[in-house]
Short mmCIF file of C-alpha atoms in Angstrom, two decimals:
data_model
loop_
_atom_site.label_atom_id
_atom_site.label_comp_id
_atom_site.label_asym_id
_atom_site.label_seq_id
_atom_site.Cartn_x
_atom_site.Cartn_y
_atom_site.Cartn_z
CA UNK T 344 -19.59 -9.46 16.19
CA UNK T 345 -17.64 -6.74 14.36
CA UNK T 346 -20.23 -3.99 14.84
CA UNK T 347 -20.55 -4.58 18.59
CA UNK T 348 -16.78 -4.61 19.04
CA UNK T 349 -16.40 -1.46 16.93
CA UNK T 350 -18.99 0.46 18.92
CA UNK T 351 -17.05 -0.34 22.10
CA UNK T 352 -13.69 0.42 20.48
CA UNK T 353 -14.61 3.81 19.01
CA UNK T 354 -16.76 4.87 21.96
CA UNK T 355 -13.75 4.41 24.22
CA UNK T 356 -11.43 6.00 21.67
CA UNK T 357 -13.60 9.11 21.80
CA UNK T 358 -13.57 9.07 25.62
CA UNK T 359 -17.30 8.46 25.94
CA UNK T 360 -19.15 6.33 28.47
CA UNK T 361 -22.27 4.36 27.57
CA UNK T 362 -24.33 6.99 29.37
CA UNK T 363 -22.76 9.86 27.41
CA UNK T 364 -23.25 8.09 24.08
CA UNK T 365 -26.84 7.23 24.96
CA UNK T 366 -27.53 10.85 25.93
CA UNK T 367 -26.10 12.10 22.62
CA UNK T 368 -28.33 9.67 20.70
CA UNK T 369 -31.29 10.38 23.00
CA UNK T 370 -31.79 6.71 23.82
CA UNK T 371 -31.37 4.60 26.95
CA UNK T 372 -28.04 3.35 28.26
CA UNK T 373 -29.51 -0.17 28.13
CA UNK T 374 -29.84 0.17 24.32
CA UNK T 375 -26.13 0.94 24.05
CA UNK T 376 -25.33 -2.01 26.30
CA UNK T 377 -27.41 -4.39 24.15
CA UNK T 378 -25.61 -3.13 20.99
CA UNK T 379 -22.21 -3.73 22.58
CA UNK T 380 -23.21 -7.22 23.76
CA UNK T 381 -24.44 -8.06 20.26
CA UNK T 382 -27.95 -8.69 21.51
CA UNK T 383 -29.48 -5.99 19.32
CA UNK T 384 -28.57 -3.91 16.27
CA UNK T 385 -28.80 -0.12 15.85
CA UNK T 386 -31.34 1.20 13.36
CA UNK T 387 -30.13 2.80 10.13
CA UNK T 388 -30.72 6.25 11.63
CA UNK T 389 -28.73 5.36 14.75
CA UNK T 390 -25.90 3.91 12.64
CA UNK T 391 -25.65 7.19 10.75
CA UNK T 392 -25.69 9.14 14.02
CA UNK T 393 -23.05 6.82 15.53
CA UNK T 394 -20.85 7.36 12.49
CA UNK T 395 -20.96 11.12 13.03
CA UNK T 396 -20.54 11.01 16.81
CA UNK T 397 -17.62 8.57 16.71
CA UNK T 398 -16.02 10.35 13.72
CA UNK T 399 -15.68 7.31 11.44
CA UNK T 400 -17.24 6.19 8.17
CA UNK T 401 -20.16 3.77 8.12
CA UNK T 402 -17.92 1.18 6.46
CA UNK T 403 -15.36 1.40 9.22
CA UNK T 404 -18.04 1.29 11.93
CA UNK T 405 -19.75 -1.80 10.49
CA UNK T 406 -16.77 -3.78 9.18
CA UNK T 407 -13.83 -2.30 11.07
CA UNK T 408 -12.12 -1.46 7.75
CA UNK T 409 -11.22 2.10 6.64
CA UNK T 410 -13.38 3.41 3.81
CA UNK T 411 -11.93 2.59 0.41
CA UNK T 412 -12.25 5.47 -2.07
CA UNK T 413 -12.13 4.65 -5.78
CA UNK T 414 -9.92 4.88 -7.67
CA UNK T 415 -7.19 4.17 -5.12
CA UNK T 416 -3.75 4.85 -6.61
CA UNK T 417 -1.45 2.44 -4.79
CA UNK T 418 2.02 3.94 -4.57
CA UNK T 419 1.36 7.13 -6.52
CA UNK T 420 3.26 10.03 -4.90
CA UNK T 421 1.03 12.71 -3.41
CA UNK T 422 3.66 15.36 -4.18
CA UNK T 423 6.17 16.11 -6.93
CA UNK T 424 8.69 17.47 -4.41
CA UNK T 425 11.00 14.42 -4.63
CA UNK T 426 11.01 14.62 -8.43
CA UNK T 427 11.84 18.33 -8.31
CA UNK T 428 14.76 17.65 -5.94
CA UNK T 429 16.09 14.98 -8.31
CA UNK T 430 15.89 17.36 -11.27
CA UNK T 431 17.73 20.09 -9.32
CA UNK T 432 20.49 17.63 -8.29
CA UNK T 433 21.02 16.69 -11.93
CA UNK T 434 20.77 20.23 -13.30
CA UNK T 435 23.33 21.82 -10.96
CA UNK T 436 26.43 20.17 -12.52
CA UNK T 437 25.00 20.69 -16.02
CA UNK T 438 24.51 24.40 -15.43
CA UNK T 439 27.98 24.65 -13.93
CA UNK T 440 29.30 23.01 -17.08
CA UNK T 441 28.48 26.09 -19.13
CA UNK T 442 31.22 27.79 -17.15
CA UNK T 443 33.74 24.93 -17.24
CA UNK T 444 33.88 21.55 -19.01
CA UNK T 445 30.37 20.68 -20.28
CA UNK T 446 31.17 17.02 -21.00
CA UNK T 447 32.61 16.42 -17.54
CA UNK T 448 29.56 18.14 -16.05
CA UNK T 449 27.21 15.89 -18.03
CA UNK T 450 29.10 12.83 -16.79
CA UNK T 451 28.82 14.04 -13.19
CA UNK T 452 25.09 14.68 -13.69
CA UNK T 453 24.55 11.14 -14.97
CA UNK T 454 26.54 9.64 -12.08
CA UNK T 455 24.58 11.69 -9.54
CA UNK T 456 21.31 10.60 -11.13
CA UNK T 457 22.31 6.93 -10.91
CA UNK T 458 23.42 7.24 -7.29
CA UNK T 459 20.20 8.97 -6.20
CA UNK T 460 17.86 6.61 -8.07
CA UNK T 461 19.66 3.41 -6.99
CA UNK T 462 20.76 4.18 -3.45
CA UNK T 463 18.54 6.95 -2.06
CA UNK T 464 15.78 5.47 0.17
CA UNK T 465 13.04 7.20 -1.83
CA UNK T 466 11.76 4.99 -4.65
CA UNK T 467 11.61 7.27 -7.70
CA UNK T 468 10.07 4.44 -9.74
CA UNK T 469 6.80 5.09 -7.91
CA UNK T 470 6.12 8.02 -10.24
CA UNK T 471 5.80 5.43 -12.99
CA UNK T 472 4.95 1.94 -11.70
CA UNK T 473 2.04 2.70 -9.34
CA UNK T 474 -1.28 0.94 -10.01
CA UNK T 475 -4.91 1.87 -9.47
CA UNK T 476 -7.63 -0.11 -7.75
CA UNK T 477 -10.97 0.73 -9.39
CA UNK T 478 -14.54 -0.46 -8.83
CA UNK T 479 -14.55 -2.71 -11.90
CA UNK T 480 -10.93 -3.80 -11.97
CA UNK T 481 -7.26 -2.82 -11.75
CA UNK T 482 -5.29 -0.45 -13.96
CA UNK T 483 -1.53 -1.06 -14.27
CA UNK T 484 1.45 -0.06 -16.41
CA UNK T 485 1.57 -1.72 -19.83
CA UNK T 486 5.25 -2.72 -19.54
CA UNK T 487 4.58 -4.54 -16.28
CA UNK T 488 7.26 -7.03 -15.10
CA UNK T 489 7.96 -9.13 -12.04
CA UNK T 490 11.59 -7.99 -11.81
CA UNK T 491 12.94 -4.82 -13.38
CA UNK T 492 16.50 -4.50 -14.64
CA UNK T 493 18.92 -1.83 -13.46
CA UNK T 494 18.27 -0.01 -16.72
CA UNK T 495 14.50 -0.11 -16.14
CA UNK T 496 15.01 1.34 -12.66
CA UNK T 497 16.94 4.25 -14.17
CA UNK T 498 14.63 4.92 -17.08
CA UNK T 499 11.25 4.72 -15.33
CA UNK T 500 11.52 8.08 -13.52
CA UNK T 501 12.48 9.70 -16.83
CA UNK T 502 9.53 8.08 -18.64
CA UNK T 503 7.20 9.39 -15.92
CA UNK T 504 8.67 12.90 -16.28
CA UNK T 505 8.18 12.77 -20.06
CA UNK T 506 4.58 11.52 -19.59
CA UNK T 507 5.35 8.25 -21.39
CA UNK T 508 3.39 6.16 -18.89
CA UNK T 509 0.85 3.86 -20.60
CA UNK T 510 -1.61 1.59 -18.82
CA UNK T 511 -3.76 -1.50 -19.29
CA UNK T 512 -6.96 -2.48 -17.50
CA UNK T 513 -8.00 -5.89 -16.19
CA UNK T 514 -11.60 -6.40 -14.91
CA UNK T 515 -12.11 -8.53 -11.79
CA UNK T 516 -14.30 -10.90 -13.81
CA UNK T 517 -11.31 -11.77 -16.02
CA UNK T 518 -9.09 -12.70 -13.06
CA UNK T 519 -8.59 -16.36 -12.18
CA UNK T 520 -6.41 -16.02 -9.09
CA UNK T 521 -4.58 -13.45 -7.00
CA UNK T 522 -1.51 -14.37 -4.97
CA UNK T 523 0.22 -12.20 -2.38
CA UNK T 524 3.88 -12.89 -1.67
CA UNK T 525 6.77 -11.23 0.17
CA UNK T 526 10.22 -12.46 -0.90
CA UNK T 527 12.47 -12.54 2.17
CA UNK T 528 16.21 -11.98 1.95
CA UNK T 529 18.62 -14.88 2.43
CA UNK T 530 19.47 -13.69 5.94
CA UNK T 531 17.47 -11.98 8.65
CA UNK T 532 18.57 -8.33 8.85
CA UNK T 533 16.36 -7.37 11.80
CA UNK T 534 19.33 -7.14 14.23
CA UNK T 535 21.05 -4.53 12.04
CA UNK T 536 20.01 -0.97 11.23
CA UNK T 537 18.46 -2.17 7.99
CA UNK T 538 14.76 -1.78 7.29
CA UNK T 539 12.80 -2.21 4.04
CA UNK T 540 13.31 0.83 1.83
CA UNK T 541 16.74 1.73 3.21
CA UNK T 542 18.14 1.32 -0.28
CA UNK T 543 16.46 0.67 -3.62
CA UNK T 544 19.04 -2.07 -4.29
CA UNK T 545 18.26 -3.90 -1.06
CA UNK T 546 14.70 -4.48 -0.01
CA UNK T 547 12.25 -7.35 0.03
CA UNK T 548 10.11 -7.78 -3.07
CA UNK T 549 6.43 -7.52 -2.10
CA UNK T 550 3.88 -8.20 -4.81
CA UNK T 551 0.40 -9.18 -5.85
CA UNK T 552 0.51 -11.71 -8.69
CA UNK T 553 -2.65 -11.78 -10.80
CA UNK T 554 -3.30 -14.64 -13.18
CA UNK T 555 -6.05 -14.03 -15.73
CA UNK T 556 -8.43 -16.60 -17.16
CA UNK T 557 -6.39 -16.60 -20.37
CA UNK T 558 -3.21 -17.31 -18.33
CA UNK T 559 -1.67 -13.85 -18.58
CA UNK T 560 0.27 -12.75 -15.49
CA UNK T 561 0.32 -9.25 -13.99
CA UNK T 562 2.59 -8.20 -11.11
CA UNK T 563 1.59 -5.30 -8.85
CA UNK T 564 4.16 -3.89 -6.46
CA UNK T 565 3.21 -3.56 -2.80
CA UNK T 566 6.52 -1.98 -1.73
CA UNK T 567 4.85 1.39 -0.91
CA UNK T 568 3.45 -0.48 2.11
CA UNK T 569 6.93 -0.24 3.65
CA UNK T 570 6.56 3.54 4.04
CA UNK T 571 5.44 4.11 7.62
CA UNK T 572 2.28 6.19 8.16
CA UNK T 573 1.51 6.02 4.44
CA UNK T 574 -1.99 5.63 3.05
CA UNK T 575 -0.84 2.40 1.40
CA UNK T 576 0.22 0.93 4.76
CA UNK T 577 -3.09 1.93 6.31
CA UNK T 578 -5.27 0.69 3.46
CA UNK T 579 -3.54 -2.54 2.39
CA UNK T 580 -5.54 -4.81 4.75
CA UNK T 581 -8.76 -3.23 3.48
CA UNK T 582 -7.68 -3.60 -0.16
CA UNK T 583 -6.86 -7.28 0.39
CA UNK T 584 -10.24 -7.90 2.04
CA UNK T 585 -11.91 -6.14 -0.91
CA UNK T 586 -10.10 -8.41 -3.38
CA UNK T 587 -10.92 -11.54 -1.36
CA UNK T 588 -14.62 -10.75 -1.71
CA UNK T 589 -14.36 -10.94 -5.49
CA UNK T 590 -15.10 -14.19 -7.30
CA UNK T 591 -11.36 -14.87 -7.61
CA UNK T 592 -9.19 -17.46 -5.89
CA UNK T 593 -7.01 -15.64 -3.33
CA UNK T 594 -3.71 -17.32 -2.43
CA UNK T 595 -1.87 -16.30 0.74
CA UNK T 596 0.65 -19.04 1.56
CA UNK T 597 2.49 -16.83 4.08
CA UNK T 598 -0.70 -15.89 5.95
CA UNK T 599 0.08 -12.23 5.28
CA UNK T 600 -3.52 -11.04 5.66
CA UNK T 601 -3.59 -12.31 9.23
CA UNK T 602 -0.10 -11.03 10.08
CA UNK T 603 -1.04 -7.52 8.94
CA UNK T 604 -3.47 -7.34 11.86
CA UNK T 605 -0.57 -7.37 14.31
CA UNK T 606 0.44 -3.72 14.71
CA UNK T 607 3.10 -4.50 17.36
CA UNK T 608 5.56 -5.98 14.85
CA UNK T 609 6.38 -5.20 11.24
CA UNK T 610 5.24 -7.67 8.61
CA UNK T 611 8.79 -8.50 7.55
CA UNK T 612 9.88 -9.07 11.15
CA UNK T 613 7.04 -11.54 11.70
CA UNK T 614 7.82 -13.42 8.48
CA UNK T 615 11.53 -13.71 9.32
CA UNK T 616 10.69 -15.06 12.75
CA UNK T 617 8.32 -17.64 11.28
CA UNK T 618 10.88 -18.70 8.66
CA UNK T 619 13.83 -18.92 11.04
CA UNK T 620 11.93 -20.41 13.96
CA UNK T 621 12.52 -17.48 16.36
CA UNK T 622 9.96 -16.33 18.88
#
């Protein structure tokens, strides 16, 4: 039972014995033992008290999933620092051009911009192509595509800077199916220094494909999951469980939802091993 297991898990995580937890709740140790064996359930008042004592939300205590705040902006940068750095990199040669050759400086600025956007590990497209999980549905960019061209990759950060981002909204009740898929590379790079996100030109596509009841298709990027210790990495399993509870067919041919529970190995590493037959 999830609740019983979670009481044990978070009691131990907080360094508390059954006796100490019982004393804090002003109940008997036997009551705690029965909760942890699944023989009895805490009252609503005790659940609230447990949530405070164990420093977790009620959702996480009962289901084991982190609390999902709405709207959840998947992939939206929490800071504009990376964008500011990009602007500075581009502006330096332009400003220097006022002293020397302005056209050469503009050319250098464009080349620097292309190098940073294409090759720097930080995905500057995230300022534009993030999507939002809301209570009634999902909000996504209006020019949504499965694969973006090199030109799209260059222009999206600029469109975000100029506030040209436009969105559409799709309610859950209009969705027919949701499919999660991670496109592996042709070879397994796990023995090299490569990891997803090392370069914007070389990383595994990771998407949610939504098919609506009128056969429209929407692609949502899950690449922000690759960023270690990110909110997206932490919340993706919870988001997927949330979507699976909707009246929508959920397709997971690679068993990704189950693999995400294994914190010892990265998702891509597990998928490569399954594909190539390595243990």
